[in-house]
Every structure is written in structure tokens, then in C-alpha cells.
PDB file of C-alpha atoms in Angstrom:
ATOM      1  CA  UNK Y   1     -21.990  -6.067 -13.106  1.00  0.00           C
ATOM      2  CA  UNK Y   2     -20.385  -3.381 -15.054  1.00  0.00           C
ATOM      3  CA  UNK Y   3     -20.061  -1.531 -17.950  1.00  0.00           C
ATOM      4  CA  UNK Y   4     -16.847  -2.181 -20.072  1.00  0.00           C
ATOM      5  CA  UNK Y   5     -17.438  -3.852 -23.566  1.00  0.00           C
ATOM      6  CA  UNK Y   6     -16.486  -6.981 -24.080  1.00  0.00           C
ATOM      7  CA  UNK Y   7     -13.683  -6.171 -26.167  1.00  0.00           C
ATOM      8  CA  UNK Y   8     -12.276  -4.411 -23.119  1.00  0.00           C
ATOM      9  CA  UNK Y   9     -12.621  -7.169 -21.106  1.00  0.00           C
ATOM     10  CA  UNK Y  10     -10.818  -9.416 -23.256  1.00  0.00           C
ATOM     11  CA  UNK Y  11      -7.667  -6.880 -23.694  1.00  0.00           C
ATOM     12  CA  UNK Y  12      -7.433  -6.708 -19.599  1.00  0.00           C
ATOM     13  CA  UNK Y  13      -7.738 -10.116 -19.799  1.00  0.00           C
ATOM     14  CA  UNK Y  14      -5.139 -10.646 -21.817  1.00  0.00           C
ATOM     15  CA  UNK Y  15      -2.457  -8.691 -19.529  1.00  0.00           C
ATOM     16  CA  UNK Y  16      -3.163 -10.866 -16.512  1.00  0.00           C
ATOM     17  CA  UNK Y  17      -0.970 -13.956 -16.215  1.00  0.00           C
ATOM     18  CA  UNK Y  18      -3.640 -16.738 -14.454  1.00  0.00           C
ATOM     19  CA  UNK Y  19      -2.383 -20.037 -12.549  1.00  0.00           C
ATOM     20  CA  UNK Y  20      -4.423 -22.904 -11.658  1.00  0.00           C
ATOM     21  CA  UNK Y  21      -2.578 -23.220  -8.229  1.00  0.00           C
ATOM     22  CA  UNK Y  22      -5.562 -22.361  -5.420  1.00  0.00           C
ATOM     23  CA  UNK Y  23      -3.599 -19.299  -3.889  1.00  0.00           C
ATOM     24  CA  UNK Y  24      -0.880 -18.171  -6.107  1.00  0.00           C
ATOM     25  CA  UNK Y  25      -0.755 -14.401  -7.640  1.00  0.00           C
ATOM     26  CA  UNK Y  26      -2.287 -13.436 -10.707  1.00  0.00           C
ATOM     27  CA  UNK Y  27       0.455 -11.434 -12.213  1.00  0.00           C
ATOM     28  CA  UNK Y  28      -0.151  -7.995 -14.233  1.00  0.00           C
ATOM     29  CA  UNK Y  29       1.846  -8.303 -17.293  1.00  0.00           C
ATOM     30  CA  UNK Y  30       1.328  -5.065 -18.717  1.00  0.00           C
ATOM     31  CA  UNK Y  31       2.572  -1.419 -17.491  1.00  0.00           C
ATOM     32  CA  UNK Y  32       3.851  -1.232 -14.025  1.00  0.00           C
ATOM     33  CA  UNK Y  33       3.612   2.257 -12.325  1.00  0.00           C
ATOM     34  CA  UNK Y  34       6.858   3.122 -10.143  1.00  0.00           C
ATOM     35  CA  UNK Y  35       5.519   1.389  -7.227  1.00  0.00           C
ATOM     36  CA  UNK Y  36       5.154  -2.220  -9.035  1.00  0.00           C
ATOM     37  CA  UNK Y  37       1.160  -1.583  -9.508  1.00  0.00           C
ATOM     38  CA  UNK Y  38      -0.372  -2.481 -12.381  1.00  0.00           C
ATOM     39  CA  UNK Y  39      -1.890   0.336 -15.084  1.00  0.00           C
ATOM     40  CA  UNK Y  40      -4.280  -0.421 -17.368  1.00  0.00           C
ATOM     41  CA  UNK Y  41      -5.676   2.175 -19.816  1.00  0.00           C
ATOM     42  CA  UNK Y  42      -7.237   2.595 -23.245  1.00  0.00           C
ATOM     43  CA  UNK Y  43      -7.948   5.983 -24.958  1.00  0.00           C
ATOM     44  CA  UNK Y  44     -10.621   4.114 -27.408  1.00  0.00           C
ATOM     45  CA  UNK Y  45     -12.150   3.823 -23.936  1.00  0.00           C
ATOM     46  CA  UNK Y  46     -11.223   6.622 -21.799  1.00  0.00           C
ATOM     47  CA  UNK Y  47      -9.907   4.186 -18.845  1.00  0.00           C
ATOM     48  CA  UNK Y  48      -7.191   4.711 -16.787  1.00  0.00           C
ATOM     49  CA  UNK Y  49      -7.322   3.034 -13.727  1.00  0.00           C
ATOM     50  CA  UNK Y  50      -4.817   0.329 -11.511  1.00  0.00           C
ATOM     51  CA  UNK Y  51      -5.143  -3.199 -12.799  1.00  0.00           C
ATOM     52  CA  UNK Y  52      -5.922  -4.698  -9.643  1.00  0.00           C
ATOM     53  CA  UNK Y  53      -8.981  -2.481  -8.771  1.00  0.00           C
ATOM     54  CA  UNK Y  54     -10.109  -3.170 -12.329  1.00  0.00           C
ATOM     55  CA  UNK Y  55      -9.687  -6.797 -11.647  1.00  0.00           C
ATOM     56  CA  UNK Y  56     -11.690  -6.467  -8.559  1.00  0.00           C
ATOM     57  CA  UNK Y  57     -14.447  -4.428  -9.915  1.00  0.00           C
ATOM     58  CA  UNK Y  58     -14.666  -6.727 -12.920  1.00  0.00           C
ATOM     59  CA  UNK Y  59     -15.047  -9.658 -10.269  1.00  0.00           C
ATOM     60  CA  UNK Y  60     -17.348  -8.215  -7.715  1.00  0.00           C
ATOM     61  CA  UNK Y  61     -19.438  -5.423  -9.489  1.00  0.00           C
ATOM     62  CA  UNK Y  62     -17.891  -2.659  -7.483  1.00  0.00           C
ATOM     63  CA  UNK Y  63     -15.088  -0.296  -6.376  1.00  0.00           C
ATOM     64  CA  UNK Y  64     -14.263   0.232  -2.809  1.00  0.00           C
ATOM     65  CA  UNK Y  65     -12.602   3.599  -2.116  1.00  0.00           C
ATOM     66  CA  UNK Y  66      -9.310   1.206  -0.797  1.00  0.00           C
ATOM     67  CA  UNK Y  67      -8.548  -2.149  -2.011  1.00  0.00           C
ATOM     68  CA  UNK Y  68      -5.895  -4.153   0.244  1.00  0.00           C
ATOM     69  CA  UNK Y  69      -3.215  -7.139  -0.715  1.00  0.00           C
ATOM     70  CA  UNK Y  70      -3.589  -9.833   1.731  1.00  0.00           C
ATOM     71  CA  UNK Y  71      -0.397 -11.212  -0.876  1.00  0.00           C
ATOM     72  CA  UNK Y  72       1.568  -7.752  -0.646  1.00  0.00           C
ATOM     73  CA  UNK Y  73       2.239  -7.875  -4.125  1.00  0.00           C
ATOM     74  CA  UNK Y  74       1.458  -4.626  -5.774  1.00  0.00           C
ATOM     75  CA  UNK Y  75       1.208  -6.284  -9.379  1.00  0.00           C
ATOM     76  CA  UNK Y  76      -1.341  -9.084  -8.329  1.00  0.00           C
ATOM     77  CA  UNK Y  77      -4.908  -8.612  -9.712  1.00  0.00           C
ATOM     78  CA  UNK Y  78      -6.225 -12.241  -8.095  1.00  0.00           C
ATOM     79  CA  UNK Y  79      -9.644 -10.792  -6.641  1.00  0.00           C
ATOM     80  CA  UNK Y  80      -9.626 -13.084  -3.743  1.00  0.00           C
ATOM     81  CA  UNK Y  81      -6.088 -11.569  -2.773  1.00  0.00           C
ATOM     82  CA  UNK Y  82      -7.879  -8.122  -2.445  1.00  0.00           C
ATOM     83  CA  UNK Y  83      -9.821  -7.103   0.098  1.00  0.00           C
ATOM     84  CA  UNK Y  84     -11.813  -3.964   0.579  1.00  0.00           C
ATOM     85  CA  UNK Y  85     -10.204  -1.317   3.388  1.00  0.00           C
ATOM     86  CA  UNK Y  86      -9.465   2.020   4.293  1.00  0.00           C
ATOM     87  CA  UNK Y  87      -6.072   3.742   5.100  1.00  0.00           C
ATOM     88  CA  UNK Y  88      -5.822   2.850   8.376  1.00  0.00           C
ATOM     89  CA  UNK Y  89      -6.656  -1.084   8.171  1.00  0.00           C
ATOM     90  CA  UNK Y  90      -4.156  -0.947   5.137  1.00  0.00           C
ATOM     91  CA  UNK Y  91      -1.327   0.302   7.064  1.00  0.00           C
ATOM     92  CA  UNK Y  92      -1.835  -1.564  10.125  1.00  0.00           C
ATOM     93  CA  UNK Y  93      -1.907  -4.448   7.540  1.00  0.00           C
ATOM     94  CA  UNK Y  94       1.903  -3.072   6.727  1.00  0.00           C
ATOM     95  CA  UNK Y  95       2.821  -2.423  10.066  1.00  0.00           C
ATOM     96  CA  UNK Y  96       1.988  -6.297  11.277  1.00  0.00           C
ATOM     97  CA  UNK Y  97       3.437  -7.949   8.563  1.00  0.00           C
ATOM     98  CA  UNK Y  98       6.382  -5.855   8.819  1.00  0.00           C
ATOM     99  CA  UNK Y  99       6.680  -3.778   5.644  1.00  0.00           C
ATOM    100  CA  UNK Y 100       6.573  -0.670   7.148  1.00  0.00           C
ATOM    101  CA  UNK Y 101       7.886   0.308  10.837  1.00  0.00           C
ATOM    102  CA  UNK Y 102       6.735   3.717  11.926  1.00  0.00           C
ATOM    103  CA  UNK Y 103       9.511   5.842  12.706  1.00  0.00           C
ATOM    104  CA  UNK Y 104       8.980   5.804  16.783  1.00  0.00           C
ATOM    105  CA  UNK Y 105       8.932   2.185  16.680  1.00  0.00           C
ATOM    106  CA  UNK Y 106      12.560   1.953  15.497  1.00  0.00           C
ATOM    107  CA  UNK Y 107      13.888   3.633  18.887  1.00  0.00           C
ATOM    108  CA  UNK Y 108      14.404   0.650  21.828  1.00  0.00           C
ATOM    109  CA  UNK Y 109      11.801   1.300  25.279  1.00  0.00           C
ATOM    110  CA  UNK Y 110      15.671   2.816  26.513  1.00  0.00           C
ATOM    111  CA  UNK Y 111      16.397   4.906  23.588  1.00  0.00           C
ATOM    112  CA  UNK Y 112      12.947   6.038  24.062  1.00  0.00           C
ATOM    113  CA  UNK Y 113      13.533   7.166  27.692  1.00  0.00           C
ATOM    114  CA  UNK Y 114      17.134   8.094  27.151  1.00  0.00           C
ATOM    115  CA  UNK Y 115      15.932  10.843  24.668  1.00  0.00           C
ATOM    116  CA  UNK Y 116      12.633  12.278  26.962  1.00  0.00           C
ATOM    117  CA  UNK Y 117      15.441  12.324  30.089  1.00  0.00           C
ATOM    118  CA  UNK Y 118      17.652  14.420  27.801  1.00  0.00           C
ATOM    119  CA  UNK Y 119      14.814  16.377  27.063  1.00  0.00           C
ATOM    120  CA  UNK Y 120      14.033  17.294  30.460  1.00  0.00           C
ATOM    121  CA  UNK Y 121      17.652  18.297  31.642  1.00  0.00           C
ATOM    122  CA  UNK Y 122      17.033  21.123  29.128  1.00  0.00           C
ATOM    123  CA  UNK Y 123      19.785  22.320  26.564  1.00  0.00           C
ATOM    124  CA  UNK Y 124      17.999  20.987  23.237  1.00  0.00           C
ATOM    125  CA  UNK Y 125      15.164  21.068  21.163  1.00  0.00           C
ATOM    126  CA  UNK Y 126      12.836  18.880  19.608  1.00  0.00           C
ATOM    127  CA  UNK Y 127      14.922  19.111  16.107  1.00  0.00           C
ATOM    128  CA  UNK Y 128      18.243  18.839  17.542  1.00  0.00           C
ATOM    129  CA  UNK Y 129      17.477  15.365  19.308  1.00  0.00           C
ATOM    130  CA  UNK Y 130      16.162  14.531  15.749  1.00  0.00           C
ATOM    131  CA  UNK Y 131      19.652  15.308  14.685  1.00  0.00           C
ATOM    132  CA  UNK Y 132      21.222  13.310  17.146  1.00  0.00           C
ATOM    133  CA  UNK Y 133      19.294  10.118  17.157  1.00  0.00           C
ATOM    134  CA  UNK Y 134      18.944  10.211  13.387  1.00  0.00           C
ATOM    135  CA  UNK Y 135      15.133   9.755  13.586  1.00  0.00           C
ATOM    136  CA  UNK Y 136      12.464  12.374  12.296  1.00  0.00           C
ATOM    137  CA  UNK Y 137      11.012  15.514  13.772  1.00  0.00           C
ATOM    138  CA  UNK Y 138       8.013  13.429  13.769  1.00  0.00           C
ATOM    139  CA  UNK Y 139       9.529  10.813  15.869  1.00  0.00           C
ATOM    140  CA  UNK Y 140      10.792  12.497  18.416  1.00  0.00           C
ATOM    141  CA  UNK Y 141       7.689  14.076  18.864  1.00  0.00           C
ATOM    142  CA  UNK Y 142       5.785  10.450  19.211  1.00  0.00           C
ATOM    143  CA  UNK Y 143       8.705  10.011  21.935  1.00  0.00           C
ATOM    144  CA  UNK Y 144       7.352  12.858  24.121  1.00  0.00           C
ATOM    145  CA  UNK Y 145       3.782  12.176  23.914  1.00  0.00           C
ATOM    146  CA  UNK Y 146       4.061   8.397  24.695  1.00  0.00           C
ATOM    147  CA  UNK Y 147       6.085   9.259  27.963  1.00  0.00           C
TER     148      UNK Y 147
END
């Protein structure tokens, strides 16, 4: 399955608060990274990797390239709460459950066509609509190419 003594083992083990309940979160309780993902390293072992795609390698014998929360909570390590992804199946995981709301999505359908009519009179660029309408560069330019 993989390589890390057993001593190892035991000291990740050790950091990971367990419940018997059949879906609740398996908490990290040792370092936290800014983002609320666990860290777990040892020098005597040269490991330094996030505690929940140690906790999923330890369970299933490998390591995805992307590892997703179906719980959304960064210091979880329960394997079954982890599912193997990529970038774009973990943010439309964010988008449907709401955590993140791309930038053009914040604008109404009439803010939308308010900004590409005030577009077309002329008079203003790209950036100064930005301004304006207190969205991105970015935005503004998903505005244009959806209308």
C-alpha cells in the first residue's frame, strides 16, 4: 500500500481526531496551513505533505494529482469525504454548492445588458466599466463575450 514506517503511521494517526458517527469529519488536530488544511511533516522522515492527501493515500494506496471535499472542510482527512478530481470538477464543486461565485455571475441578466448597451454607445473602455460596476477587468470581459 505504501511506504511510511509504522512509526509514521502511528504519529499521523495520532493528529487525526476519529468519530464513530457514519458521516461526520475526521478532524486534523495538528498544524493548519492559512487556508484551514491540514500539514503534516517530519524531518526524521523527509515528509511534508497536506494531511488529508496523506490520509487518502494511507487509505487507498495512491495519490491523485487533486483530491476533492465532498464535506468542504479543508481540515477533514475522513477518506470517504475525499474524492479524486481535477481543477475544473473541484471548482464546479465550489461553484454549485455556493462557495465561490465567479465574478460575471454576480452581475443580474439586466446589469449584464445594461453594461454591453453602454458599451456600444461608445465613450468607455473595458476598465472604466470595471470601475463603475465595481466588478473585475475580467468580468466585464465575460460580459461582452456572453452577449
Amino acid at each position: 500500500m505504501n511506504s511510511w514506517p509504522t512509526w509514521l503511521v502511528e504519529r499521523f494517526r495520532s493528529r487525526v481526531a476519529t468519530t464513530t458517527a457514519p458521516d461526520d469529519c475526521w478532524l486534523w488536530t495538528g498544524n493548519q496551513d492559512r487556508n484551514g488544511y491540514g500539514r503534516f511533516r517530519s524531518r526524521k522522515a523527509s515528509v511534508d505533505i497536506k494531511a488529508h492527501r496523506a490520509a487518502y493515500w494511507l487509505a487507498n494506496g495512491e495519490l491523485p494529482g487533486l483530491l476533492r471535499h465532498t464535506c468542504d472542510n479543508p481540515p477533514c482527512v475522513r477518506p470517504d469525504h475525499l474524492l479524486p478530481g481535477d481543477h475544473k470538477s473541484n471548482a464546479a464543486d465550489a461553484i454549485e454548492r455556493g462557495l465561490y461565485v465567479p465574478r460575471a455571475r454576480r452581475l443580474t441578466d439586466e446589469q449584464e445588458a445594461a453594461i454591453r448597451a453602454q458599451y456600444a454607445r461608445g465613450g468607455c473602455t473595458y476598465r472604466s466599466l470595471a470601475r463603475e460596476h465595481s466588478v473585475s477587468f475580467g468580468c466585464i470581459q465575460g460580459v461582452m463575450g456572453r452577449g
